[in-house]
Coordinates of C-alpha atoms in Angstrom, one line a residue:
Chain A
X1 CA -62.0 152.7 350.8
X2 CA -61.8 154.8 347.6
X3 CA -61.3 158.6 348.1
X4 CA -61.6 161.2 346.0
X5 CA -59.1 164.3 347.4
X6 CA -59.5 167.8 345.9
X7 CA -60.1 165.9 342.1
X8 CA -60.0 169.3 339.7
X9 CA -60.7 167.2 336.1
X10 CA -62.0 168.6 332.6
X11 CA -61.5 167.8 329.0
X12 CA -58.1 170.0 327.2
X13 CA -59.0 173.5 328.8
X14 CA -62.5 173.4 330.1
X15 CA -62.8 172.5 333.6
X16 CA -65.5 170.3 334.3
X17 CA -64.7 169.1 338.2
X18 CA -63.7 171.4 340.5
X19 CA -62.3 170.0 344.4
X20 CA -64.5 167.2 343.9
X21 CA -64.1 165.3 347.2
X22 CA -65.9 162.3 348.6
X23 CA -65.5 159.0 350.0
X24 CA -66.9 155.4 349.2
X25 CA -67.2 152.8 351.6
X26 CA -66.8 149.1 350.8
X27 CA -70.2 147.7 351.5
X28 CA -72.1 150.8 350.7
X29 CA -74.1 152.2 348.0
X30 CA -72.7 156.1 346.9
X31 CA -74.8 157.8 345.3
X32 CA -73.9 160.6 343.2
X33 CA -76.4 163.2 343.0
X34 CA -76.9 166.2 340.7
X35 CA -78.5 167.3 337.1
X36 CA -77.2 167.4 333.7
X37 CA -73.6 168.2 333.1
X38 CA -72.8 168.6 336.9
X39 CA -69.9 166.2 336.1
X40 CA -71.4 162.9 337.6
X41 CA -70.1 160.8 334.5
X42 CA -66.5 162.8 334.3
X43 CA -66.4 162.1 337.7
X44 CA -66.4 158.3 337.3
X45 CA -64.0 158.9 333.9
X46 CA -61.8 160.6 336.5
X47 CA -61.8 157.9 339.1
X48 CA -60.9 155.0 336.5
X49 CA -57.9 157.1 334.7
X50 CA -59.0 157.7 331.4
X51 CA -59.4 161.6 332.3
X52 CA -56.0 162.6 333.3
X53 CA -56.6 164.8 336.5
X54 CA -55.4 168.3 337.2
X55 CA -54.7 168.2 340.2
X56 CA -55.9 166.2 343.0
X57 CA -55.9 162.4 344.0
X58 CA -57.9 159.3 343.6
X59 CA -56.9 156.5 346.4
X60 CA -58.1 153.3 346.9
X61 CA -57.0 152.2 350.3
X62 CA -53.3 152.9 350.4
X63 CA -53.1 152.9 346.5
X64 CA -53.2 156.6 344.9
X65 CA -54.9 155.1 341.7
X66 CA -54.4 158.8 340.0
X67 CA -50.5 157.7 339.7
X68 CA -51.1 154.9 337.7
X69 CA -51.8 154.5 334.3
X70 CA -55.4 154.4 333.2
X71 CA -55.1 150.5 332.1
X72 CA -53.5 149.7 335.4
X73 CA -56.5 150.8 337.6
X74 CA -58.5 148.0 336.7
X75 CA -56.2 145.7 337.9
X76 CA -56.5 147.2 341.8
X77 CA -60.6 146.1 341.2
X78 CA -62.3 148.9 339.8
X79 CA -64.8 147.8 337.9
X80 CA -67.0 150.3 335.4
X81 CA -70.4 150.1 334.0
X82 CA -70.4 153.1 331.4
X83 CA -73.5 155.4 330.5
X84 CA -75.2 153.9 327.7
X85 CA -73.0 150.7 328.4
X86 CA -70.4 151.4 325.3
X87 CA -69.9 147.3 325.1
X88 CA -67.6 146.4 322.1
X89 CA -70.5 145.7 319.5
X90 CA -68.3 143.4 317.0
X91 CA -67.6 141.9 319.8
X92 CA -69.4 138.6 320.9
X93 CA -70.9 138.4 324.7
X94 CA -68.1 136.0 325.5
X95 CA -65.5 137.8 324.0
X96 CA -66.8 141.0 325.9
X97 CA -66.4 139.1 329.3
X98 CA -62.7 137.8 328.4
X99 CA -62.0 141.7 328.2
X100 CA -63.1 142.5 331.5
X101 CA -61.2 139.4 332.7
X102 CA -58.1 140.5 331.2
X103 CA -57.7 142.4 334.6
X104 CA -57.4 139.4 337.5
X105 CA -56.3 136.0 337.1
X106 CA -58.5 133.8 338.7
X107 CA -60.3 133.7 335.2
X108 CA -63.0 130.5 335.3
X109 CA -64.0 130.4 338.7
X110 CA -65.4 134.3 337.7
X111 CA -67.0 133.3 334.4
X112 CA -69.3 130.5 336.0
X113 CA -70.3 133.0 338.5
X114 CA -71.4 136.2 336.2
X115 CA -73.2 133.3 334.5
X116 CA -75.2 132.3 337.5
X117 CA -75.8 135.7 338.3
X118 CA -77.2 136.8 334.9
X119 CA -78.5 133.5 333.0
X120 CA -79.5 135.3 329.6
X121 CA -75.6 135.8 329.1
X122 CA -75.3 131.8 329.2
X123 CA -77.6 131.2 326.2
X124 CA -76.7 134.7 324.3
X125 CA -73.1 132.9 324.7
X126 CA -72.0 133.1 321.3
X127 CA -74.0 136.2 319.6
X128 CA -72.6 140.2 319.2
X129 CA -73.1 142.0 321.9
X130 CA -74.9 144.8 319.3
X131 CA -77.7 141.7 318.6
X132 CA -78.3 142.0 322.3
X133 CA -81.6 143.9 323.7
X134 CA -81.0 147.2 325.7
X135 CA -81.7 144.8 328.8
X136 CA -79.4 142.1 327.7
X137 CA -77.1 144.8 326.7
X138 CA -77.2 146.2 330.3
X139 CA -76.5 142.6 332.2
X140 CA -73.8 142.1 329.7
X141 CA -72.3 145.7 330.9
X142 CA -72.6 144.6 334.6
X143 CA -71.2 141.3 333.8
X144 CA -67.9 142.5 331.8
X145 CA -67.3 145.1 335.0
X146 CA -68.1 141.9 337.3
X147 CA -65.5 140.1 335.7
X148 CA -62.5 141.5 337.3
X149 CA -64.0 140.6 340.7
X150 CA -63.9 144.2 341.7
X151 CA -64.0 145.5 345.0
X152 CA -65.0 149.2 343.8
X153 CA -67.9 149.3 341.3
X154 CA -69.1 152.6 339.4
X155 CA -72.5 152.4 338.0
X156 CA -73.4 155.3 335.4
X157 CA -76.9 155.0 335.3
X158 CA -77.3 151.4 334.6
X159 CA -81.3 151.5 334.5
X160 CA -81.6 154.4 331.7
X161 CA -83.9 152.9 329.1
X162 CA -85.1 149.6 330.6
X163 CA -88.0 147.9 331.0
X164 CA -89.0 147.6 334.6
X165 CA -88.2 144.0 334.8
X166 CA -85.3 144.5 334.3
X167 CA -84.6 147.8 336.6
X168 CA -85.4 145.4 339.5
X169 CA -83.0 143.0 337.8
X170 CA -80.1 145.6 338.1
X171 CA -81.3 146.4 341.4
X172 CA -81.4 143.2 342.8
X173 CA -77.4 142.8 341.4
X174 CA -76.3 146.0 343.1
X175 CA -77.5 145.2 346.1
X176 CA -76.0 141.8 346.3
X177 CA -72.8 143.2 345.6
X178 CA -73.5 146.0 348.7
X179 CA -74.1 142.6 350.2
X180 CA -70.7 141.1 349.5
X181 CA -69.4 144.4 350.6
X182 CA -68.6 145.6 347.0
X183 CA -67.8 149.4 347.5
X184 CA -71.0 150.7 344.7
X185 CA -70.9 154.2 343.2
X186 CA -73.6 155.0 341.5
X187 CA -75.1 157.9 339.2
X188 CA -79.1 157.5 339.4
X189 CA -81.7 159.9 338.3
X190 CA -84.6 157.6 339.1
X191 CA -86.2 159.1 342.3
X192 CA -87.4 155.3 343.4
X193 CA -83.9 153.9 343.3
X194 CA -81.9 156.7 344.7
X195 CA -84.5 156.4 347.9
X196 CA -84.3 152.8 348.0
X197 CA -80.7 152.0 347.3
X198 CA -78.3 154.9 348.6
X199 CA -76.5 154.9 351.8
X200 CA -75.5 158.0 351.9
X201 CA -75.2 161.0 348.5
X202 CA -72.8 162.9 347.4
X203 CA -74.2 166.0 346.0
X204 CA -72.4 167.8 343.3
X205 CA -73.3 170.9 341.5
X206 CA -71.8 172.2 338.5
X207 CA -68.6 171.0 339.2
X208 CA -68.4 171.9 343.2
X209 CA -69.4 169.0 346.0
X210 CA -72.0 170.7 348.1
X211 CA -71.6 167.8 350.8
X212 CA -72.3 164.8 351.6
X213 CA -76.0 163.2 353.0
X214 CA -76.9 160.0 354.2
X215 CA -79.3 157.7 353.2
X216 CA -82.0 158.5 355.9
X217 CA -81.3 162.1 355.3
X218 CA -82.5 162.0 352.4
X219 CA -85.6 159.7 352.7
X220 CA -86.6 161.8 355.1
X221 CA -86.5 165.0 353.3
X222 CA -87.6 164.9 349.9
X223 CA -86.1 168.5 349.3
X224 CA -82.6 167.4 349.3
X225 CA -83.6 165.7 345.9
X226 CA -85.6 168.0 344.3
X227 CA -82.8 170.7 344.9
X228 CA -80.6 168.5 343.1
X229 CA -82.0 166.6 340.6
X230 CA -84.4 169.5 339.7
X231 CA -87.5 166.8 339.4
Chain B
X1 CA -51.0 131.8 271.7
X2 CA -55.3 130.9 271.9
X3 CA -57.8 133.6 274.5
X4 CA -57.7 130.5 276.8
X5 CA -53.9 130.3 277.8
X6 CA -53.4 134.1 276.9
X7 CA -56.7 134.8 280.1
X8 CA -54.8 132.0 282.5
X9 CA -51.4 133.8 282.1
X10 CA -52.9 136.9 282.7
X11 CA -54.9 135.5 286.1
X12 CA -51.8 134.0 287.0
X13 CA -49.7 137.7 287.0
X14 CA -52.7 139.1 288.3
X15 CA -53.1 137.0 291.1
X16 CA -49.3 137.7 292.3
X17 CA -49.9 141.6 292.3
X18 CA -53.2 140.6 294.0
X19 CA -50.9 138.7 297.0
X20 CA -48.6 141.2 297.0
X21 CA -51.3 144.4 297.2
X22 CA -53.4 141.9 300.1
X23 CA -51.0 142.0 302.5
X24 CA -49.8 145.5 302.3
X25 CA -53.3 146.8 302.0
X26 CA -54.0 144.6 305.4
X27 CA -51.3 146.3 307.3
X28 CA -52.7 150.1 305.9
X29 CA -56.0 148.8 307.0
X30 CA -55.1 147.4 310.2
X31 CA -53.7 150.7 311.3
X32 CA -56.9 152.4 310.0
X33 CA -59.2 150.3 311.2
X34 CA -57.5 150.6 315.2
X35 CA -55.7 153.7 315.5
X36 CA -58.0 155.7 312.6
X37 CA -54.4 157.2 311.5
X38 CA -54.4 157.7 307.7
X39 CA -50.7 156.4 307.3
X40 CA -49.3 158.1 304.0
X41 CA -45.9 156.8 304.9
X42 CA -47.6 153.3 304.2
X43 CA -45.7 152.9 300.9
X44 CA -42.4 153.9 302.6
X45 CA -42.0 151.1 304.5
X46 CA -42.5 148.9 302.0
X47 CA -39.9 150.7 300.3
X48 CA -37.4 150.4 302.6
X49 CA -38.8 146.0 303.1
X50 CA -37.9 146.0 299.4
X51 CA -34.5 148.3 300.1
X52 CA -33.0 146.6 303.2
X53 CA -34.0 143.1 301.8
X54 CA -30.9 144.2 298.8
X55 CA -29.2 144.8 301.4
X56 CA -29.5 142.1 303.8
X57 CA -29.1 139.5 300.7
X58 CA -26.2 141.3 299.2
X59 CA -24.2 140.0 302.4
X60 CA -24.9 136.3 301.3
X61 CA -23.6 136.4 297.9
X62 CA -23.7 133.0 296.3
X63 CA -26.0 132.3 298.8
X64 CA -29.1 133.7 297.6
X65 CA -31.5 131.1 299.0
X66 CA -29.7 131.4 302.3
X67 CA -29.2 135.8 302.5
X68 CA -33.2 135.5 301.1
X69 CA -34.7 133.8 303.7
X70 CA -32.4 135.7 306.3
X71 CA -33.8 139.1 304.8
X72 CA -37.8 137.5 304.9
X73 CA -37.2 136.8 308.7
X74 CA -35.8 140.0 309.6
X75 CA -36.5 142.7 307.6
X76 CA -40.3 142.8 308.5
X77 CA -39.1 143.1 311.9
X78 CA -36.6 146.1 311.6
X79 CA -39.2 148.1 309.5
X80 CA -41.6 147.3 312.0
X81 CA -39.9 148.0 315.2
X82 CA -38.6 151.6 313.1
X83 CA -42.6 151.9 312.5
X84 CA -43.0 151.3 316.6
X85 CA -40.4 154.2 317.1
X86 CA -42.2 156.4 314.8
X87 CA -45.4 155.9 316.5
X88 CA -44.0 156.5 320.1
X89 CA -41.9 159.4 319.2
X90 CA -44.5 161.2 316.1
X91 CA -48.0 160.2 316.1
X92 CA -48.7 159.3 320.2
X93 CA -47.3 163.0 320.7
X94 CA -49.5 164.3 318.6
X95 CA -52.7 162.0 320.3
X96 CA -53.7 160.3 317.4
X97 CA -55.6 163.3 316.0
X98 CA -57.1 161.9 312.7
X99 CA -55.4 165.2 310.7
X100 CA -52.4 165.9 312.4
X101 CA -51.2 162.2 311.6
X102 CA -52.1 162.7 308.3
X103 CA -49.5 165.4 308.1
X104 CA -47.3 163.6 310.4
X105 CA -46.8 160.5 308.5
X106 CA -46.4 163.2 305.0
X107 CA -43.0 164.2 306.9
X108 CA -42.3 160.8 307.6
X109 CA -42.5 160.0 304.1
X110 CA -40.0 162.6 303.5
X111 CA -37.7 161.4 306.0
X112 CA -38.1 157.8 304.9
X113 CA -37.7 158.3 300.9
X114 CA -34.6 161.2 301.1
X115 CA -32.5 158.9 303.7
X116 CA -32.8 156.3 301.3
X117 CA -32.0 158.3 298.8
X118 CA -28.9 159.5 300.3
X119 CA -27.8 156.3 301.7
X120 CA -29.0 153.8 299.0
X121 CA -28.6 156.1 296.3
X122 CA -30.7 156.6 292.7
X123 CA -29.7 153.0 291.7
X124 CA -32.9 150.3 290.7
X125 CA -31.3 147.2 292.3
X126 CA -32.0 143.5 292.0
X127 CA -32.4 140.7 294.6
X128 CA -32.0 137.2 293.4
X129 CA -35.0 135.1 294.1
X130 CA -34.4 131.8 295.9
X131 CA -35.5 129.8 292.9
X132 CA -36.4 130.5 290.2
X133 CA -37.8 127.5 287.9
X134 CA -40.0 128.0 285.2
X135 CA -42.7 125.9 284.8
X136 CA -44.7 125.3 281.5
X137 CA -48.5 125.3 281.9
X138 CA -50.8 122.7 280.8
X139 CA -54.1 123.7 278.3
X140 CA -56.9 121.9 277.1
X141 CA -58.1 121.4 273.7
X142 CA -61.1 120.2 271.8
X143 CA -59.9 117.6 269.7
X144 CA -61.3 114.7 267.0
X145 CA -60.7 112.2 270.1
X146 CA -61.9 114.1 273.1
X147 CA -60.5 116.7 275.0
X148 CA -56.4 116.5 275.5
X149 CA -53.4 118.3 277.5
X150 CA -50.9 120.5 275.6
X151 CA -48.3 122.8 276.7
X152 CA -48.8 126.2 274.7
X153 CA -45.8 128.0 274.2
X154 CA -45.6 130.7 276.2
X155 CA -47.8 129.5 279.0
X156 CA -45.6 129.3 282.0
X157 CA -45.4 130.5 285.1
X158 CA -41.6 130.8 287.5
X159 CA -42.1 128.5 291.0
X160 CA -40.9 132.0 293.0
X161 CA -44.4 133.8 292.1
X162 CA -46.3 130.4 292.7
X163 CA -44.6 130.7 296.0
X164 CA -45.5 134.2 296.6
X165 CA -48.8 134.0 295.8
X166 CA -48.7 130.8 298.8
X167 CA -46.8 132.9 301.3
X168 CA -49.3 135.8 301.0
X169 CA -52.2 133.4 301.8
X170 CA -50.7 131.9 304.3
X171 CA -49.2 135.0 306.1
X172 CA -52.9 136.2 305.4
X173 CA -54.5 133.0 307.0
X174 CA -52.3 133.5 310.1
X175 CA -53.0 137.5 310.1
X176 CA -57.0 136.4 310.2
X177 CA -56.3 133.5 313.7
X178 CA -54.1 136.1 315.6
X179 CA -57.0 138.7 315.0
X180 CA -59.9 136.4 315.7
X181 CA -58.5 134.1 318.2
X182 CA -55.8 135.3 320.3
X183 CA -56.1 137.4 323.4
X184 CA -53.9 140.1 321.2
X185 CA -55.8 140.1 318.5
X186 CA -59.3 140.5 321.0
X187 CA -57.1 143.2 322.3
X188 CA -56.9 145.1 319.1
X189 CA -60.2 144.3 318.3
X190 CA -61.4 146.0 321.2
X191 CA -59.3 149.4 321.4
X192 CA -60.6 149.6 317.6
X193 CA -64.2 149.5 319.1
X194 CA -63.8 151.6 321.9
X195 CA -60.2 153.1 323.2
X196 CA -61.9 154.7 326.1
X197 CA -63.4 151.7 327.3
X198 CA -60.3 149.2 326.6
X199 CA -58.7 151.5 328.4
X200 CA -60.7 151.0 331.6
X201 CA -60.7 147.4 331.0
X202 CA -57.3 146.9 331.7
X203 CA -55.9 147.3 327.6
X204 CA -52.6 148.8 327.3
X205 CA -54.1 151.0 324.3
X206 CA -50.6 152.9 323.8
X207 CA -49.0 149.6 323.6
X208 CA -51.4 147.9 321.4
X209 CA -50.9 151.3 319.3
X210 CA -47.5 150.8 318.7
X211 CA -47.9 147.3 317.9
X212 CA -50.5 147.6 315.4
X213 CA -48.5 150.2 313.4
X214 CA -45.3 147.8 313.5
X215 CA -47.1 145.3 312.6
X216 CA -48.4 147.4 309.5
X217 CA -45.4 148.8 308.5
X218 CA -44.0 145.2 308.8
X219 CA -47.0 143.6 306.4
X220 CA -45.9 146.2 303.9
X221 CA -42.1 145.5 304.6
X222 CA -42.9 141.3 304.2
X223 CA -45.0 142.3 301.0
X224 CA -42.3 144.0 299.6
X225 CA -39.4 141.1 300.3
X226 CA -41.6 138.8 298.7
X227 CA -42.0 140.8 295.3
X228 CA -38.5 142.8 295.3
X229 CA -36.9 139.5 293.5
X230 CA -39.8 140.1 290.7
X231 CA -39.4 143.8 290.5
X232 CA -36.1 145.2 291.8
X233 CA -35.7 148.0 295.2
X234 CA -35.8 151.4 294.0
X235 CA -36.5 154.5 297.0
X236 CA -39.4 155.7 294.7
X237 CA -40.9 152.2 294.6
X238 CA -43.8 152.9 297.5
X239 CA -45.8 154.9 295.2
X240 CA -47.6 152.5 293.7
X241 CA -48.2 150.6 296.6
X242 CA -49.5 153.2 298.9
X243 CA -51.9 154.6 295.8
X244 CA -53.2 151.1 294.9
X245 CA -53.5 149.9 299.0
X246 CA -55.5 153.2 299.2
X247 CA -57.6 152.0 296.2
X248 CA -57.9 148.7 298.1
X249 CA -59.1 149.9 301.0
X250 CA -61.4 152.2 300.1
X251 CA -63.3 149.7 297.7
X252 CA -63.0 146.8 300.8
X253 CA -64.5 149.1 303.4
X254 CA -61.6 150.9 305.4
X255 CA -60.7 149.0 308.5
X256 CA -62.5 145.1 307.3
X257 CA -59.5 143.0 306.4
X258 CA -61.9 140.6 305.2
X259 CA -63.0 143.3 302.7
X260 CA -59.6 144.5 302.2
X261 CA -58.3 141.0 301.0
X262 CA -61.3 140.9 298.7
X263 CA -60.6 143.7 297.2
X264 CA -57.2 143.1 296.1
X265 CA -57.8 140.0 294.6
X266 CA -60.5 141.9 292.7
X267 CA -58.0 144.8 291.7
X268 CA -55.4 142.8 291.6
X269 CA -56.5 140.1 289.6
X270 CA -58.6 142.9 286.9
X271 CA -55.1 145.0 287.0
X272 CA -53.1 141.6 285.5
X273 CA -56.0 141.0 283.1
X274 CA -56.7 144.5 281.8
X275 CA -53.0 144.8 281.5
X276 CA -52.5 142.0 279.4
X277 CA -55.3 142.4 277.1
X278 CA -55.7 146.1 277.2
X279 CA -53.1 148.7 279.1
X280 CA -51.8 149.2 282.3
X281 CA -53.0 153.1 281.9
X282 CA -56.3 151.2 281.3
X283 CA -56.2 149.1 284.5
X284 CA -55.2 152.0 286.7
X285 CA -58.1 154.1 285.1
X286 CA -60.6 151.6 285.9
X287 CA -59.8 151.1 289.6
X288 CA -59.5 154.6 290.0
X289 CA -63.1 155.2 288.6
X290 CA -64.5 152.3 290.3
X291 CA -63.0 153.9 293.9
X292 CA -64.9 157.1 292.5
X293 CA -68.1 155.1 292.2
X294 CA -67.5 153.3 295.4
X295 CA -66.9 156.5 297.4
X296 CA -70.3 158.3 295.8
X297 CA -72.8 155.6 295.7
X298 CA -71.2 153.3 298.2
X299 CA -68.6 155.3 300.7
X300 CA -68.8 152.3 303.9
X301 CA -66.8 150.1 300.9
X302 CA -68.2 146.8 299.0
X303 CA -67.9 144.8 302.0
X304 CA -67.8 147.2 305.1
X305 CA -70.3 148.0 307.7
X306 CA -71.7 151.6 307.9
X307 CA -70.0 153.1 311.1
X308 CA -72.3 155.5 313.4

C-alpha cells in the first residue's frame, strides 16, 4: 500500500532520515517506533510532501507520491493528523473540516459522517477551533484528516496531552478505521497503546530503520520497546 | 466660513484620503498578513495604477467617462498580474524569507520607479475625472424661528470624491465576503495560519501566494485610479502611500484588515482635519508619533491579536 523506498530527508543541509524504508498495509496499524529526534515526525512530513526528499521514493500503490507536488498528495487520500494538531485557530471547526474536504469531492456525504463519528464537533459547529479543549482540539484534528476519506492515515501522536477519556476515544477511532481497512501509521510513545494497537513496528533510530517487527513480536518481548523508546 | 462647515469640509477631504489609504493599506496588509513579505514596493504599484490609468484614458480623449472606466477595469489587473510575475520570478525564489523579500521588493522599487521614469518621463500628468459636479453643502443654524438650512459659501464637496469615498467601501465590503465567505478567501485564510499544514491539506500555497500579492499590488493599483483624477500620476507619487499604509498598518495590527480599515479612517480622517485647521507637517507628525506610541506600548496594533 504505501512504501517508503530508500527516503534520505532533512531540513536545508542537515540530514535527518537516512534510507528510511518501510511498508504500510491497508488495514493495518504501523507503528513507528523510536525516541526523541529519531525522525518519526519528519518521517510523516516526508511522506505527505511538505519536506522535499533527497533522494528516495514515497509510493502509494502505483502512485510515486514523492513526484507530485506537496498539495497534490492529499488528493491520492493521505490524510495527516500533525503533532500537537496545528488546526487553523482563526479558523472555525466547520471551516477547519471544509479545508480538509478541499481534497475529494464527495463533500456532504463525508461531513455527516465525521459528525457521527465525533458528536462534540456537531455542537462546537460554529466556535474557533483555538476555543476548543486539547480533547476537542484532537477530534477536530482527526476529523479534518478524515475529511478527505483517506485511505492512508498518519497519526503523530494523537493522544499527547489528553485526558484518558479521551485516549480511549482516539483509540476506539483508529481502530475503526484499521477496521475499514484504512492503511494507519502511527507515532506513539505510550507503552499501553503501542502494545494494544500495532500490527507490526517499524523501528527507526536516529535516522537509520533498524527493521521491521510485528505486533506479537513485540508483545511478547517487552525489550524490543524499551530498546527503542528508552522507557 | 463658521467652525461647523469649516470641521464638515475638513471630514469630508479627510474621509476621501481615508478611502483611498483603506484600500491600499488592505492590499499591504493582505500580503503581510499571508505571505509575512514586507512589500516596500507597495507604493510602486500604486504608482504605476495612477501611471497607466493616464495612459489608458489618454487613448479615449473626449471620452473621459468612457477611457476612465476602461482604465478602473483594467489597470488593477495589469499591475496585479505584473505583481504575480514578480512574486513567481523574485520572492518564491528566494522562499519567502521574511528579510531577503524585504530587500527583494527594495530592487523592485528601483526597477518599478526608474522604468517609469524613463518611459513616462519627469512630467506630473492629469486624468480627467468622469464627472465632476460640485455640489454645495447644506448647514444648520440657530435662528429666532428655530433651527434652518443654509448653504455656506465654500462648503461643497465634487460628486467624483463622493464617489470615491463609495467605491472604496464597496470594493472594501466585497474584499471582506471573498475573505470570509468564499472557498478562496478560506484558502488564504488558512495558508496565513499555517503554510505547512495548508499544504498537506490539499492548498496550492504557491498559487494562493501569487494571488494574494496580485491581488495587493492590484488594491494599491484600484486605489490609485480612483484618486489620480484628484491628484495627478507622477513616478515619485508612491511615497506617500507606502509611508502612510505602513503607518496604517502598524497602528491596525499588521495582517487584521478589519484593523487596517479602522485605522485609516482614523488617520485618514485626523490627516484631513489636522490639515485643515493646523498643517499637513502637523498631521504627518502626529501619526508618525502615534505609530511610535503604538509600537512601544502597544506593538500587536490597536485592533490586532498578539501572535505566539
Amino acid at each position: 500500500m504505501l512504501k517508503l523506498e530508500a527516503v534520505n530527508a532533512g531540513y536545508g543541509r542537515a540530514q535527518v532520515l537516512r534510507d528510511v524504508s518501510f511498508e504500510a498495509q491497508a488495514g493495518e496499524i504501523t507503528c513507528l517506533l523510536g525516541r526523541n529526534g529519531a525522525g518519526k515526525t519528519t518521517t510523516m512530513k516526508a511522506i505527505m510532501g511538505v519536506l522535499p526528499l533527497m533522494s528516495g521514493a514515497v509510493r502509494l500503490g502505483k502512485t510515486v507520491l514523492s513526484d507530485l507536488p506537496a498539495h497534490v498528495v492529499p488528493r491520492h487520500g493521505v490524510g495527516y493528523v500533525p503533532q500537537g494538531r496545528r488546526l487553523f485557530g482563526d479558523l472555525t471547526v466547520g471551516q477547519n473540516l471544509e479545508v480538509g474536504r478541499f481534497s475529494q469531492c464527495e463533500s456532504e456525504s463525508t461531513l455527516e459522517e465525521i459528525l457521527q463519528l465525533f458528536p462534540r464537533l456537531r455542537e462546537r459547529y460554529a466556535q474557533r477551533a483555538n476555543t476548543l479543549s486539547g480533547g476537542e482540539q484532537q477530534m477536530l484534528a482527526m476529523g479534518r484528516a478524515l475529511s478527505l476519506r483517506p485511505s492512508v492515515v498518519l497519526l503523530d501522536e494523537p493522544t499527547e496531552g489528553l485526558q484518558p477519556s479521551m485516549i480511549a476515544a482516539i483509540r476506539d477511532v483508529t481502530e475503526t478505521l484499521r477496521d475499514q481497512g484504512v492503511a494507519v501509521v502511527l507515532v506513539e510513545q505510550r507503552v499501553e497503546a503501542i502494545l494494544a494497537l500495532a500490527d507490526r513496528a517499524a523501528l527507526l533510530e536516529n535516522g537509520r530503520m533498524r527493521g521491521v517487527v510485528s505486533g506479537e513480536a513485540l508483545r511478547d518481548d517487552p525489550t524490543i520497546l524499551a530498546r527503542h523508546l528508552g522507557v | 466660513m463658521d467652525f461647523g462647515p469649516y470641521l464638515m469640509l475638513a471630514t469630508l477631504e479627510g474621509a476621501v484620503t481615508a478611502a483611498v489609504l483603506a484600500l491600499t493599506a488592505s492590499g499591504l496588509a493582505l500580503v503581510f498578513g499571508v505571505m509575512r513579505v514586507v512589500n516596500v514596493a507597495h507604493g510602486e504599484f500604486f504608482m504605476l495604477g495612477a501611471v497607466l490609468a493616464w495612459w489608458v484614458t489618454s487613448w479615449f480623449e473626449g471620452a473621459a467617462a468612457f477611457g476612465f472606466a476602461f482604465a478602473i477595469l483594467t489597470v488593477p489587473l495589469i499591475v496585479g498580474a505584473l505583481a504575480a510575475l514578480a512574486d513567481v520570478t523574485v520572492l518564491k525564489r528566494l522562499s519567502y524569507d521574511p528579510e531577503r523579500t524585504i530587500v527583494a521588493t527594495i530592487g523592485i522599487l528601483y526597477i518599478l520607479q526608474q522604468v517609469t521614469l524613463m518611459t513616462y518621463g519627469p512630467d506630473a500628468r492629469p486624468v480627467t475625472p468622469p464627472f465632476n459636479t460640485r455640489l454645495a453643502l447644506p448647514w444648520v443654524e440657530m435662528t429666532e424661528t428655530g433651527l434652518s438650512l443654509y448653504w455656506p459659501w465654500g462648503l461643497s464637496i465634487t460628486s467624483y470624491k463622493l464617489a470615491v469615498i463609495a467605491a472604496a467601501t464597496v470594493i472594501l465590503l466585497a474584499l471582506w465576503i471573498v475573505m470570509t465567505r468564499s472557498k478562496l478567501g478560506l484558502m488564504m485564510r488558512a495558508t496565513e495560519q499555517d503554510r505547512e499544514m495548508a499544504l498537506a491539506f490539499g492548498i496550492p500555497v504557491e498559487r494562493v501566494y501569487a494571488l494574494v500579492f496580485g491581488l495587493g499590488a492590484g488594491l494599491a493599483a484600484l486605489a490609485a485610479v480612483l484618486i489620480v483624477p484628484i491628484q495627478q500620476a507622477h513616478y515619485l507619487m508612491g511615497g506617500d502611500p507606502l509611508l502612510l499604509s505602513f503607518i496604517v498598518v502598524i497602528i491596525g495590527g499588521l495582517g487584521s484588515l478589519p484593523g487596517t480599515v479602522l485605522a485609516a479612517l482614523l488617520i485618514g480622517l485626523s490627516d484631513g482635519i489636522i490639515s485643515v485647521f493646523f498643517s499637513p507637517t502637523l498631521a504627518k507628525i502626529l501619526a508618525t508619533l502615534l505609530v511610535a506610541l503604538v509600537l512601544v506600548f502597544r506593538p500587536q496594533g490597536l485592533f490586532g491579536a498578539r501572535r505566539a
